[in-house]
């Protein structure tokens, strides 16, 4: 699902947004209901494509935990209510590549065990973070690695990397909410929102 570069998003007054963030956001770009519906479809595509393969689902923390949890719930529901199911185990890894609102060249990796397949979440912006993780995973010689990303950002800084499954293609704006943060703030937003320039200064470290 592609969101146009000139999209202004939706007015905050149309949605439930925590009072303490109202002055920090420009607009809601992806409402929570749309996130859930798209995630359910991604889950169906993954179950269809994986066949009987055992999936080791790897969550990229911290920004990935909400998408990961919802994706796993949809996959579990499909496993319980259809003739076709996939064995599923989970693991977690933490990547850090941001300083304030800038993606850095340094990627820190913490955690993660042996993997045979990957579903996880990263805003694929420059692609460098995910490329670093894929190199690490391939050293474990998995049968296959598949990446599912809720968001892919259209940006001239991109390395050209594209995940196997994409929820939304989004404009080159700094997005927060649905577990995506700016210096640890805004993870508690249900919607994905565009961060205001004022908030970037307010919460800068």
mmCIF file of C-alpha atoms in Angstrom:
data_model
loop_
_atom_site.group_PDB
_atom_site.id
_atom_site.type_symbol
_atom_site.label_atom_id
_atom_site.label_comp_id
_atom_site.label_asym_id
_atom_site.label_seq_id
_atom_site.Cartn_x
_atom_site.Cartn_y
_atom_site.Cartn_z
ATOM 1 C CA UNK A 1 0.000 0.000 0.000
ATOM 2 C CA UNK A 2 1.639 3.224 -1.156
ATOM 3 C CA UNK A 3 1.079 6.535 0.633
ATOM 4 C CA UNK A 4 1.808 9.482 -1.678
ATOM 5 C CA UNK A 5 4.733 11.824 -1.019
ATOM 6 C CA UNK A 6 2.374 14.812 -0.919
ATOM 7 C CA UNK A 7 0.029 13.170 1.595
ATOM 8 C CA UNK A 8 -0.705 15.486 4.513
ATOM 9 C CA UNK A 9 -2.198 12.655 6.557
ATOM 10 C CA UNK A 10 -5.376 13.007 8.626
ATOM 11 C CA UNK A 11 -6.278 15.727 11.118
ATOM 12 C CA UNK A 12 -5.444 14.764 14.705
ATOM 13 C CA UNK A 13 -8.909 15.864 15.864
ATOM 14 C CA UNK A 14 -10.446 12.908 13.993
ATOM 15 C CA UNK A 15 -8.643 10.356 16.199
ATOM 16 C CA UNK A 16 -7.942 9.523 19.828
ATOM 17 C CA UNK A 17 -4.412 10.806 20.531
ATOM 18 C CA UNK A 18 -2.869 11.092 24.025
ATOM 19 C CA UNK A 19 -3.282 14.661 25.272
ATOM 20 C CA UNK A 20 0.420 14.985 26.089
ATOM 21 C CA UNK A 21 1.344 14.458 22.417
ATOM 22 C CA UNK A 22 -1.247 16.658 20.708
ATOM 23 C CA UNK A 23 1.162 19.569 20.211
ATOM 24 C CA UNK A 24 3.985 17.304 19.003
ATOM 25 C CA UNK A 25 2.355 15.739 15.932
ATOM 26 C CA UNK A 26 1.513 17.150 12.516
ATOM 27 C CA UNK A 27 -1.033 14.500 11.532
ATOM 28 C CA UNK A 28 -2.035 10.829 11.583
ATOM 29 C CA UNK A 29 -0.610 9.201 8.448
ATOM 30 C CA UNK A 30 -1.728 5.572 9.078
ATOM 31 C CA UNK A 31 -4.649 4.972 11.477
ATOM 32 C CA UNK A 32 -4.458 1.931 13.758
ATOM 33 C CA UNK A 33 -7.365 0.137 12.048
ATOM 34 C CA UNK A 34 -5.624 0.293 8.682
ATOM 35 C CA UNK A 35 -2.402 -1.021 10.271
ATOM 36 C CA UNK A 36 -4.308 -4.011 11.696
ATOM 37 C CA UNK A 37 -6.054 -4.840 8.415
ATOM 38 C CA UNK A 38 -2.814 -4.664 6.432
ATOM 39 C CA UNK A 39 -0.991 -6.775 9.048
ATOM 40 C CA UNK A 40 -3.696 -9.453 8.832
ATOM 41 C CA UNK A 41 -3.206 -9.638 5.064
ATOM 42 C CA UNK A 42 0.583 -9.933 5.466
ATOM 43 C CA UNK A 43 0.038 -12.816 7.908
ATOM 44 C CA UNK A 44 -2.135 -14.612 5.358
ATOM 45 C CA UNK A 45 0.510 -14.123 2.626
ATOM 46 C CA UNK A 46 3.270 -15.464 4.908
ATOM 47 C CA UNK A 47 1.317 -18.593 5.897
ATOM 48 C CA UNK A 48 0.501 -19.232 2.227
ATOM 49 C CA UNK A 49 4.114 -18.814 1.079
ATOM 50 C CA UNK A 50 5.820 -20.697 3.906
ATOM 51 C CA UNK A 51 3.917 -23.931 3.322
ATOM 52 C CA UNK A 52 4.940 -26.415 6.015
ATOM 53 C CA UNK A 53 8.263 -24.724 6.812
ATOM 54 C CA UNK A 54 9.032 -24.165 10.479
ATOM 55 C CA UNK A 55 9.192 -20.384 10.971
ATOM 56 C CA UNK A 56 11.554 -18.891 13.535
ATOM 57 C CA UNK A 57 10.063 -15.403 13.762
ATOM 58 C CA UNK A 58 12.631 -12.807 14.815
ATOM 59 C CA UNK A 59 11.381 -9.548 16.287
ATOM 60 C CA UNK A 60 13.566 -6.484 15.802
ATOM 61 C CA UNK A 61 13.305 -4.493 19.046
ATOM 62 C CA UNK A 62 12.279 -2.015 20.207
ATOM 63 C CA UNK A 63 10.325 -0.482 17.338
ATOM 64 C CA UNK A 64 9.173 -3.847 16.061
ATOM 65 C CA UNK A 65 7.416 -5.249 19.104
ATOM 66 C CA UNK A 66 3.877 -4.002 18.379
ATOM 67 C CA UNK A 67 3.843 -5.030 14.714
ATOM 68 C CA UNK A 68 5.487 -8.346 15.623
ATOM 69 C CA UNK A 69 2.932 -9.135 18.328
ATOM 70 C CA UNK A 70 0.000 -8.337 16.049
ATOM 71 C CA UNK A 71 1.514 -10.285 13.139
ATOM 72 C CA UNK A 72 2.095 -13.341 15.358
ATOM 73 C CA UNK A 73 -1.482 -13.157 16.678
ATOM 74 C CA UNK A 74 -2.865 -13.158 13.133
ATOM 75 C CA UNK A 75 -0.625 -16.095 12.156
ATOM 76 C CA UNK A 76 -1.731 -18.029 15.257
ATOM 77 C CA UNK A 77 -5.378 -17.369 14.391
ATOM 78 C CA UNK A 78 -4.797 -18.656 10.860
ATOM 79 C CA UNK A 79 -3.053 -21.758 12.269
ATOM 80 C CA UNK A 80 -6.059 -22.493 14.480
ATOM 81 C CA UNK A 81 -8.782 -21.847 11.915
ATOM 82 C CA UNK A 82 -7.567 -23.196 8.587
ATOM 83 C CA UNK A 83 -6.529 -26.499 7.024
ATOM 84 C CA UNK A 84 -3.000 -25.194 6.445
ATOM 85 C CA UNK A 85 -0.734 -24.247 9.343
ATOM 86 C CA UNK A 86 2.948 -23.475 9.971
ATOM 87 C CA UNK A 87 5.049 -24.402 13.046
ATOM 88 C CA UNK A 88 6.129 -21.196 14.744
ATOM 89 C CA UNK A 89 8.726 -20.189 17.347
ATOM 90 C CA UNK A 90 9.932 -16.693 18.233
ATOM 91 C CA UNK A 91 13.163 -14.916 19.101
ATOM 92 C CA UNK A 92 14.192 -11.305 19.668
ATOM 93 C CA UNK A 93 17.058 -9.074 18.594
ATOM 94 C CA UNK A 94 17.743 -5.421 19.220
ATOM 95 C CA UNK A 95 19.201 -3.047 16.644
ATOM 96 C CA UNK A 96 20.075 0.582 17.237
ATOM 97 C CA UNK A 97 20.932 2.858 14.324
ATOM 98 C CA UNK A 98 19.372 6.250 15.157
ATOM 99 C CA UNK A 99 20.649 9.348 16.895
ATOM 100 C CA UNK A 100 17.781 11.810 17.309
ATOM 101 C CA UNK A 101 16.097 11.793 13.848
ATOM 102 C CA UNK A 102 19.152 10.733 11.825
ATOM 103 C CA UNK A 103 19.976 7.202 10.694
ATOM 104 C CA UNK A 104 23.657 6.566 11.487
ATOM 105 C CA UNK A 105 26.230 4.341 9.824
ATOM 106 C CA UNK A 106 26.741 2.457 13.091
ATOM 107 C CA UNK A 107 24.375 -0.465 13.786
ATOM 108 C CA UNK A 108 24.463 -2.137 17.205
ATOM 109 C CA UNK A 109 23.125 -5.712 17.406
ATOM 110 C CA UNK A 110 22.114 -7.346 20.709
ATOM 111 C CA UNK A 111 20.648 -10.859 21.127
ATOM 112 C CA UNK A 112 19.236 -13.468 18.762
ATOM 113 C CA UNK A 113 19.736 -17.243 18.516
ATOM 114 C CA UNK A 114 20.074 -19.637 15.590
ATOM 115 C CA UNK A 115 17.451 -18.923 12.904
ATOM 116 C CA UNK A 116 15.827 -20.840 10.035
ATOM 117 C CA UNK A 117 13.525 -18.030 8.834
ATOM 118 C CA UNK A 118 12.904 -14.413 9.711
ATOM 119 C CA UNK A 119 9.847 -12.306 10.162
ATOM 120 C CA UNK A 120 10.589 -9.051 11.903
ATOM 121 C CA UNK A 121 10.128 -5.367 11.592
ATOM 122 C CA UNK A 122 12.322 -2.442 10.711
ATOM 123 C CA UNK A 123 11.443 0.799 9.034
ATOM 124 C CA UNK A 124 13.536 0.123 5.979
ATOM 125 C CA UNK A 125 14.835 3.614 5.352
ATOM 126 C CA UNK A 126 18.385 3.519 4.035
ATOM 127 C CA UNK A 127 18.350 -0.297 4.154
ATOM 128 C CA UNK A 128 21.740 -0.398 5.876
ATOM 129 C CA UNK A 129 20.330 -1.609 9.191
ATOM 130 C CA UNK A 130 18.539 -4.580 7.651
ATOM 131 C CA UNK A 131 21.475 -5.410 5.380
ATOM 132 C CA UNK A 132 23.706 -5.572 8.475
ATOM 133 C CA UNK A 133 21.249 -7.907 10.199
ATOM 134 C CA UNK A 134 20.942 -10.151 7.124
ATOM 135 C CA UNK A 135 24.732 -10.608 7.017
ATOM 136 C CA UNK A 136 24.645 -11.702 10.657
ATOM 137 C CA UNK A 137 21.774 -14.126 10.019
ATOM 138 C CA UNK A 138 23.387 -15.685 6.955
ATOM 139 C CA UNK A 139 26.446 -16.575 9.047
ATOM 140 C CA UNK A 140 24.094 -19.039 10.829
ATOM 141 C CA UNK A 141 23.347 -20.744 7.460
ATOM 142 C CA UNK A 142 19.541 -20.709 7.716
ATOM 143 C CA UNK A 143 17.422 -22.548 5.102
ATOM 144 C CA UNK A 144 15.889 -19.232 4.112
ATOM 145 C CA UNK A 145 15.492 -15.708 5.419
ATOM 146 C CA UNK A 146 12.398 -13.638 4.681
ATOM 147 C CA UNK A 147 11.907 -10.073 5.885
ATOM 148 C CA UNK A 148 8.520 -8.495 6.535
ATOM 149 C CA UNK A 149 8.493 -4.769 7.188
ATOM 150 C CA UNK A 150 5.466 -2.712 8.081
ATOM 151 C CA UNK A 151 7.022 0.424 6.571
ATOM 152 C CA UNK A 152 9.428 1.165 3.745
ATOM 153 C CA UNK A 153 10.445 4.780 3.353
ATOM 154 C CA UNK A 154 10.975 6.340 -0.078
ATOM 155 C CA UNK A 155 14.218 8.255 0.326
ATOM 156 C CA UNK A 156 17.228 9.175 -1.819
ATOM 157 C CA UNK A 157 19.385 7.744 0.989
ATOM 158 C CA UNK A 158 18.109 4.218 0.282
ATOM 159 C CA UNK A 159 20.614 1.482 -0.523
ATOM 160 C CA UNK A 160 17.983 -0.100 -2.786
ATOM 161 C CA UNK A 161 17.193 -2.933 -0.347
ATOM 162 C CA UNK A 162 13.540 -4.110 -0.350
ATOM 163 C CA UNK A 163 11.965 -6.587 2.095
ATOM 164 C CA UNK A 164 10.067 -9.673 0.922
ATOM 165 C CA UNK A 165 6.807 -8.406 2.447
ATOM 166 C CA UNK A 166 5.892 -4.716 2.777
ATOM 167 C CA UNK A 167 2.960 -3.203 4.636
ATOM 168 C CA UNK A 168 3.149 0.413 3.497
ATOM 169 C CA UNK A 169 5.452 2.544 1.358
ATOM 170 C CA UNK A 170 5.655 5.932 3.063
ATOM 171 C CA UNK A 171 7.043 9.418 2.315
ATOM 172 C CA UNK A 172 10.448 10.522 3.601
ATOM 173 C CA UNK A 173 9.093 11.954 6.869
ATOM 174 C CA UNK A 174 9.947 11.091 10.455
ATOM 175 C CA UNK A 175 7.181 8.803 11.721
ATOM 176 C CA UNK A 176 6.308 7.825 15.280
ATOM 177 C CA UNK A 177 3.696 5.712 17.037
ATOM 178 C CA UNK A 178 2.705 2.031 17.010
ATOM 179 C CA UNK A 179 5.969 1.371 18.938
ATOM 180 C CA UNK A 180 8.094 3.639 16.699
ATOM 181 C CA UNK A 181 9.884 6.218 18.806
ATOM 182 C CA UNK A 182 11.787 9.465 18.810
ATOM 183 C CA UNK A 183 14.356 9.149 21.605
ATOM 184 C CA UNK A 184 12.043 6.651 23.388
ATOM 185 C CA UNK A 185 8.953 8.916 23.233
ATOM 186 C CA UNK A 186 5.760 8.189 21.234
ATOM 187 C CA UNK A 187 5.867 4.370 21.435
ATOM 188 C CA UNK A 188 2.485 4.549 23.230
ATOM 189 C CA UNK A 189 0.632 6.033 20.232
ATOM 190 C CA UNK A 190 -1.842 3.662 18.562
ATOM 191 C CA UNK A 191 -1.597 5.372 15.156
ATOM 192 C CA UNK A 192 1.463 6.109 13.022
ATOM 193 C CA UNK A 193 1.912 9.874 12.947
ATOM 194 C CA UNK A 194 4.149 12.515 11.397
ATOM 195 C CA UNK A 195 6.393 14.101 14.036
ATOM 196 C CA UNK A 196 6.455 17.905 14.092
ATOM 197 C CA UNK A 197 9.706 19.876 13.799
ATOM 198 C CA UNK A 198 8.885 21.441 17.158
ATOM 199 C CA UNK A 199 8.812 18.007 18.803
ATOM 200 C CA UNK A 200 12.195 17.090 17.301
ATOM 201 C CA UNK A 201 13.713 20.009 19.209
ATOM 202 C CA UNK A 202 11.610 19.423 22.342
ATOM 203 C CA UNK A 203 12.697 15.770 22.757
ATOM 204 C CA UNK A 204 16.216 16.055 21.342
ATOM 205 C CA UNK A 205 19.021 14.478 23.389
#
